[in-house]
mmCIF file of C-alpha atoms in Angstrom:
data_model
loop_
_atom_site.group_PDB
_atom_site.id
_atom_site.type_symbol
_atom_site.label_atom_id
_atom_site.label_comp_id
_atom_site.label_asym_id
_atom_site.label_seq_id
_atom_site.Cartn_x
_atom_site.Cartn_y
_atom_site.Cartn_z
ATOM 1 C CA MET A 1 -23.216 -55.442 201.423
ATOM 2 C CA GLU A 2 -21.648 -57.342 198.552
ATOM 3 C CA ALA A 3 -22.126 -57.278 194.794
ATOM 4 C CA HIS A 4 -20.525 -59.248 192.016
ATOM 5 C CA ALA A 5 -20.217 -59.379 188.247
ATOM 6 C CA THR A 6 -19.217 -62.171 185.889
ATOM 7 C CA ALA A 7 -17.930 -62.183 182.330
ATOM 8 C CA ARG A 8 -18.285 -65.563 180.693
ATOM 9 C CA TYR A 9 -16.461 -67.056 177.726
ATOM 10 C CA VAL A 10 -13.669 -64.468 177.714
ATOM 11 C CA ARG A 11 -11.156 -65.485 175.043
ATOM 12 C CA THR A 12 -8.115 -65.987 177.295
ATOM 13 C CA SER A 13 -6.824 -68.751 179.504
ATOM 14 C CA ALA A 14 -7.741 -68.788 183.184
ATOM 15 C CA GLN A 15 -4.050 -69.035 184.087
ATOM 16 C CA LYS A 16 -3.253 -65.725 182.363
ATOM 17 C CA ALA A 17 -6.275 -64.031 183.943
ATOM 18 C CA LYS A 18 -5.283 -65.187 187.441
ATOM 19 C CA LEU A 19 -1.968 -63.335 187.143
ATOM 20 C CA VAL A 20 -3.811 -60.018 186.831
ATOM 21 C CA LEU A 21 -6.564 -60.865 189.328
ATOM 22 C CA ASP A 22 -3.963 -61.570 192.021
ATOM 23 C CA VAL A 23 -2.756 -57.966 191.661
ATOM 24 C CA ILE A 24 -6.136 -56.339 192.402
ATOM 25 C CA ARG A 25 -7.476 -58.702 195.084
ATOM 26 C CA GLY A 26 -8.024 -56.864 198.393
ATOM 27 C CA ARG A 27 -7.522 -53.361 196.952
ATOM 28 C CA HIS A 28 -9.927 -50.431 196.942
ATOM 29 C CA VAL A 29 -11.841 -50.292 193.677
ATOM 30 C CA ASN A 30 -10.314 -46.970 192.575
ATOM 31 C CA ALA A 31 -6.794 -48.272 193.188
ATOM 32 C CA ALA A 32 -7.682 -51.484 191.356
ATOM 33 C CA LEU A 33 -8.976 -49.535 188.344
ATOM 34 C CA ASP A 34 -5.785 -47.457 188.256
ATOM 35 C CA THR A 35 -3.698 -50.612 188.446
ATOM 36 C CA LEU A 36 -5.634 -52.310 185.650
ATOM 37 C CA ARG A 37 -5.219 -49.273 183.427
ATOM 38 C CA TYR A 38 -1.415 -49.676 183.481
ATOM 39 C CA VAL A 39 -1.028 -53.467 183.560
ATOM 40 C CA ARG A 40 0.551 -54.671 180.330
ATOM 41 C CA LYS A 41 -1.668 -57.708 179.811
ATOM 42 C CA GLY A 42 -4.485 -57.970 177.296
ATOM 43 C CA VAL A 43 -6.878 -59.545 179.792
ATOM 44 C CA ALA A 44 -6.647 -56.436 182.011
ATOM 45 C CA ARG A 45 -9.193 -54.640 179.793
ATOM 46 C CA ASP A 46 -11.706 -57.458 180.242
ATOM 47 C CA ILE A 47 -11.146 -57.502 184.012
ATOM 48 C CA GLU A 48 -11.594 -53.717 184.114
ATOM 49 C CA LYS A 49 -14.995 -54.094 182.415
ATOM 50 C CA VAL A 50 -16.066 -56.725 184.947
ATOM 51 C CA LEU A 51 -14.885 -54.567 187.868
ATOM 52 C CA ARG A 52 -16.808 -51.542 186.566
ATOM 53 C CA SER A 53 -19.895 -53.735 186.211
ATOM 54 C CA ALA A 54 -19.517 -54.983 189.797
ATOM 55 C CA ILE A 55 -19.255 -51.378 191.031
ATOM 56 C CA ALA A 56 -22.437 -50.466 189.105
ATOM 57 C CA ASN A 57 -24.200 -53.517 190.541
ATOM 58 C CA ALA A 58 -23.204 -52.424 194.062
ATOM 59 C CA GLN A 59 -24.613 -48.941 193.463
ATOM 60 C CA GLN A 60 -27.963 -50.419 192.382
ATOM 61 C CA LYS A 61 -28.357 -52.546 195.516
ATOM 62 C CA ASP A 62 -30.669 -51.368 198.310
ATOM 63 C CA GLY A 63 -28.118 -51.590 201.123
ATOM 64 C CA PHE A 64 -25.501 -49.412 199.390
ATOM 65 C CA ALA A 65 -24.282 -46.491 201.499
ATOM 66 C CA GLY A 66 -23.566 -44.337 198.440
ATOM 67 C CA ASP A 67 -19.787 -43.989 198.685
ATOM 68 C CA VAL A 68 -17.751 -45.826 196.055
ATOM 69 C CA GLU A 69 -14.588 -45.029 198.050
ATOM 70 C CA GLN A 70 -15.667 -47.610 200.635
ATOM 71 C CA LEU A 71 -15.799 -50.482 198.128
ATOM 72 C CA VAL A 72 -13.042 -53.095 198.154
ATOM 73 C CA VAL A 73 -12.363 -55.987 195.773
ATOM 74 C CA SER A 74 -13.191 -58.720 198.282
ATOM 75 C CA ALA A 75 -12.784 -61.678 195.925
ATOM 76 C CA CYS A 76 -11.899 -62.228 192.299
ATOM 77 C CA TYR A 77 -11.219 -65.411 190.432
ATOM 78 C CA ALA A 78 -11.059 -66.955 186.970
ATOM 79 C CA ASN A 79 -12.514 -70.350 186.170
ATOM 80 C CA GLY A 80 -11.801 -72.215 182.979
ATOM 81 C CA GLY A 81 -14.490 -72.193 180.335
ATOM 82 C CA PRO A 82 -14.978 -74.472 177.360
ATOM 83 C CA SER A 83 -12.043 -74.925 175.002
ATOM 84 C CA ALA A 84 -12.292 -74.887 171.225
ATOM 85 C CA LYS A 85 -10.099 -77.512 169.593
ATOM 86 C CA ARG A 86 -8.589 -76.726 166.211
ATOM 87 C CA VAL A 87 -6.145 -78.618 163.985
ATOM 88 C CA ARG A 88 -3.008 -77.089 162.511
ATOM 89 C CA PRO A 89 -1.180 -78.835 159.676
ATOM 90 C CA ALA A 90 2.257 -80.097 160.678
ATOM 91 C CA PRO A 91 5.192 -81.528 158.702
ATOM 92 C CA MET A 92 5.197 -85.042 157.250
ATOM 93 C CA GLY A 93 1.396 -85.214 156.951
ATOM 94 C CA ARG A 94 0.792 -84.892 160.677
ATOM 95 C CA ALA A 95 -1.512 -82.472 162.493
ATOM 96 C CA PHE A 96 -1.009 -80.506 165.699
ATOM 97 C CA ARG A 97 -3.938 -79.767 167.970
ATOM 98 C CA VAL A 98 -4.474 -76.114 168.901
ATOM 99 C CA VAL A 99 -6.567 -75.489 172.027
ATOM 100 C CA LYS A 100 -8.246 -72.076 172.153
ATOM 101 C CA ARG A 101 -9.117 -71.591 175.806
ATOM 102 C CA THR A 102 -11.815 -69.449 177.391
ATOM 103 C CA ALA A 103 -12.339 -68.279 180.961
ATOM 104 C CA HIS A 104 -15.143 -67.073 183.206
ATOM 105 C CA LEU A 105 -14.051 -63.965 185.179
ATOM 106 C CA THR A 106 -15.817 -63.116 188.456
ATOM 107 C CA VAL A 107 -15.224 -60.062 190.667
ATOM 108 C CA HIS A 108 -16.864 -59.514 194.081
ATOM 109 C CA VAL A 109 -16.863 -56.062 195.694
ATOM 110 C CA SER A 110 -17.966 -55.279 199.236
ATOM 111 C CA GLU A 111 -17.987 -52.319 201.555
ATOM 112 C CA ARG A 112 -14.936 -51.994 203.721
ATOM 113 C CA THR A 113 -15.591 -52.891 207.333
ATOM 114 C CA VAL A 114 -13.636 -51.325 210.155
ATOM 115 C CA LYS A 115 -11.982 -53.978 212.284
ATOM 116 C CA LEU A 116 -11.847 -53.214 215.980
ATOM 117 C CA ALA A 117 -8.848 -54.223 218.050
ATOM 118 C CA PRO A 118 -9.559 -56.921 220.661
ATOM 119 C CA SER A 119 -9.924 -55.741 224.237
ATOM 120 C CA VAL A 120 -6.969 -56.079 226.601
ATOM 121 C CA ASP A 121 -8.843 -58.507 228.881
ATOM 122 C CA SER A 122 -9.544 -61.019 226.115
ATOM 123 C CA VAL A 123 -5.934 -61.221 224.909
ATOM 124 C CA GLU A 124 -3.968 -64.051 226.518
ATOM 125 C CA GLU A 125 -0.249 -63.981 226.934
ATOM 126 C CA PRO A 126 1.471 -66.294 224.470
ATOM 127 C CA GLU A 127 3.817 -67.624 227.168
ATOM 128 C CA ALA A 128 0.906 -68.810 229.314
ATOM 129 C CA THR A 129 -0.663 -70.730 226.442
ATOM 130 C CA GLN A 130 2.680 -72.290 225.520
ATOM 131 C CA LEU A 131 3.198 -73.458 229.106
ATOM 132 C CA ALA A 132 -0.279 -74.978 229.190
ATOM 133 C CA GLN A 133 0.421 -76.867 225.974
ATOM 134 C CA LYS A 134 3.722 -78.187 227.345
ATOM 135 C CA LYS A 135 2.009 -79.422 230.507
ATOM 136 C CA GLU A 136 -0.503 -81.363 228.427
ATOM 137 C CA ARG A 137 2.285 -83.051 226.484
ATOM 138 C CA VAL A 138 4.244 -84.169 229.514
ATOM 139 C CA SER A 139 3.068 -87.503 230.913
ATOM 140 C CA ASP A 140 2.709 -88.516 234.585
ATOM 141 C CA THR A 141 6.173 -90.109 234.646
ATOM 142 C CA GLY A 142 7.814 -86.910 233.543
ATOM 143 C CA ARG A 143 8.819 -88.069 230.047
ATOM 144 C CA ARG A 144 7.455 -86.385 226.972
ATOM 145 C CA ARG A 145 5.060 -88.330 224.819
ATOM 146 C CA SER A 146 6.112 -88.841 221.233
ATOM 147 C CA SER A 147 4.221 -90.198 218.286
ATOM 148 C CA SER A 148 7.200 -91.179 216.156
ATOM 149 C CA LYS A 149 8.230 -94.813 215.723
ATOM 150 C CA ARG A 150 11.888 -94.127 216.415
ATOM 151 C CA SER A 151 11.280 -92.865 219.941
ATOM 152 C CA ARG A 152 8.995 -95.819 220.765
ATOM 153 C CA THR A 153 11.600 -98.345 219.684
ATOM 154 C CA ALA A 154 14.300 -96.490 221.610
ATOM 155 C CA GLU A 155 12.263 -96.720 224.839
ATOM 156 C CA LYS A 156 11.970 -100.547 224.598
#
């Protein structure tokens, strides 16, 4: 079960938001909220609001098991929104352009799934697969095949 929340037109750049989103990606929601509370970036408050909204959306879904402890931040990203262009007076009668950027913040939360280890029978030995790959590369004459130009010219 997965739920998501989006905040649009947040008054920050997507690049600055991605720095904070990279910190919480893959964490449990409670750990992510604790982390966001102590991150010293202004956009962390906006991301915290979106994360809380995603948690509330997950609780409202039909397939929710009822335990917030099982929720994990499965994906989070920031896309660039529209930019407002302003003009700032500069020396000698010139003007500098000021770009006020916005971002769209999206957070996906999903229930943690328990991954089972593969059975012993299905696991191949790495040495056996490496030997099989070497046999495929060796030609009938016993020389190795090469795709580089240098080795082809050396054989002639």
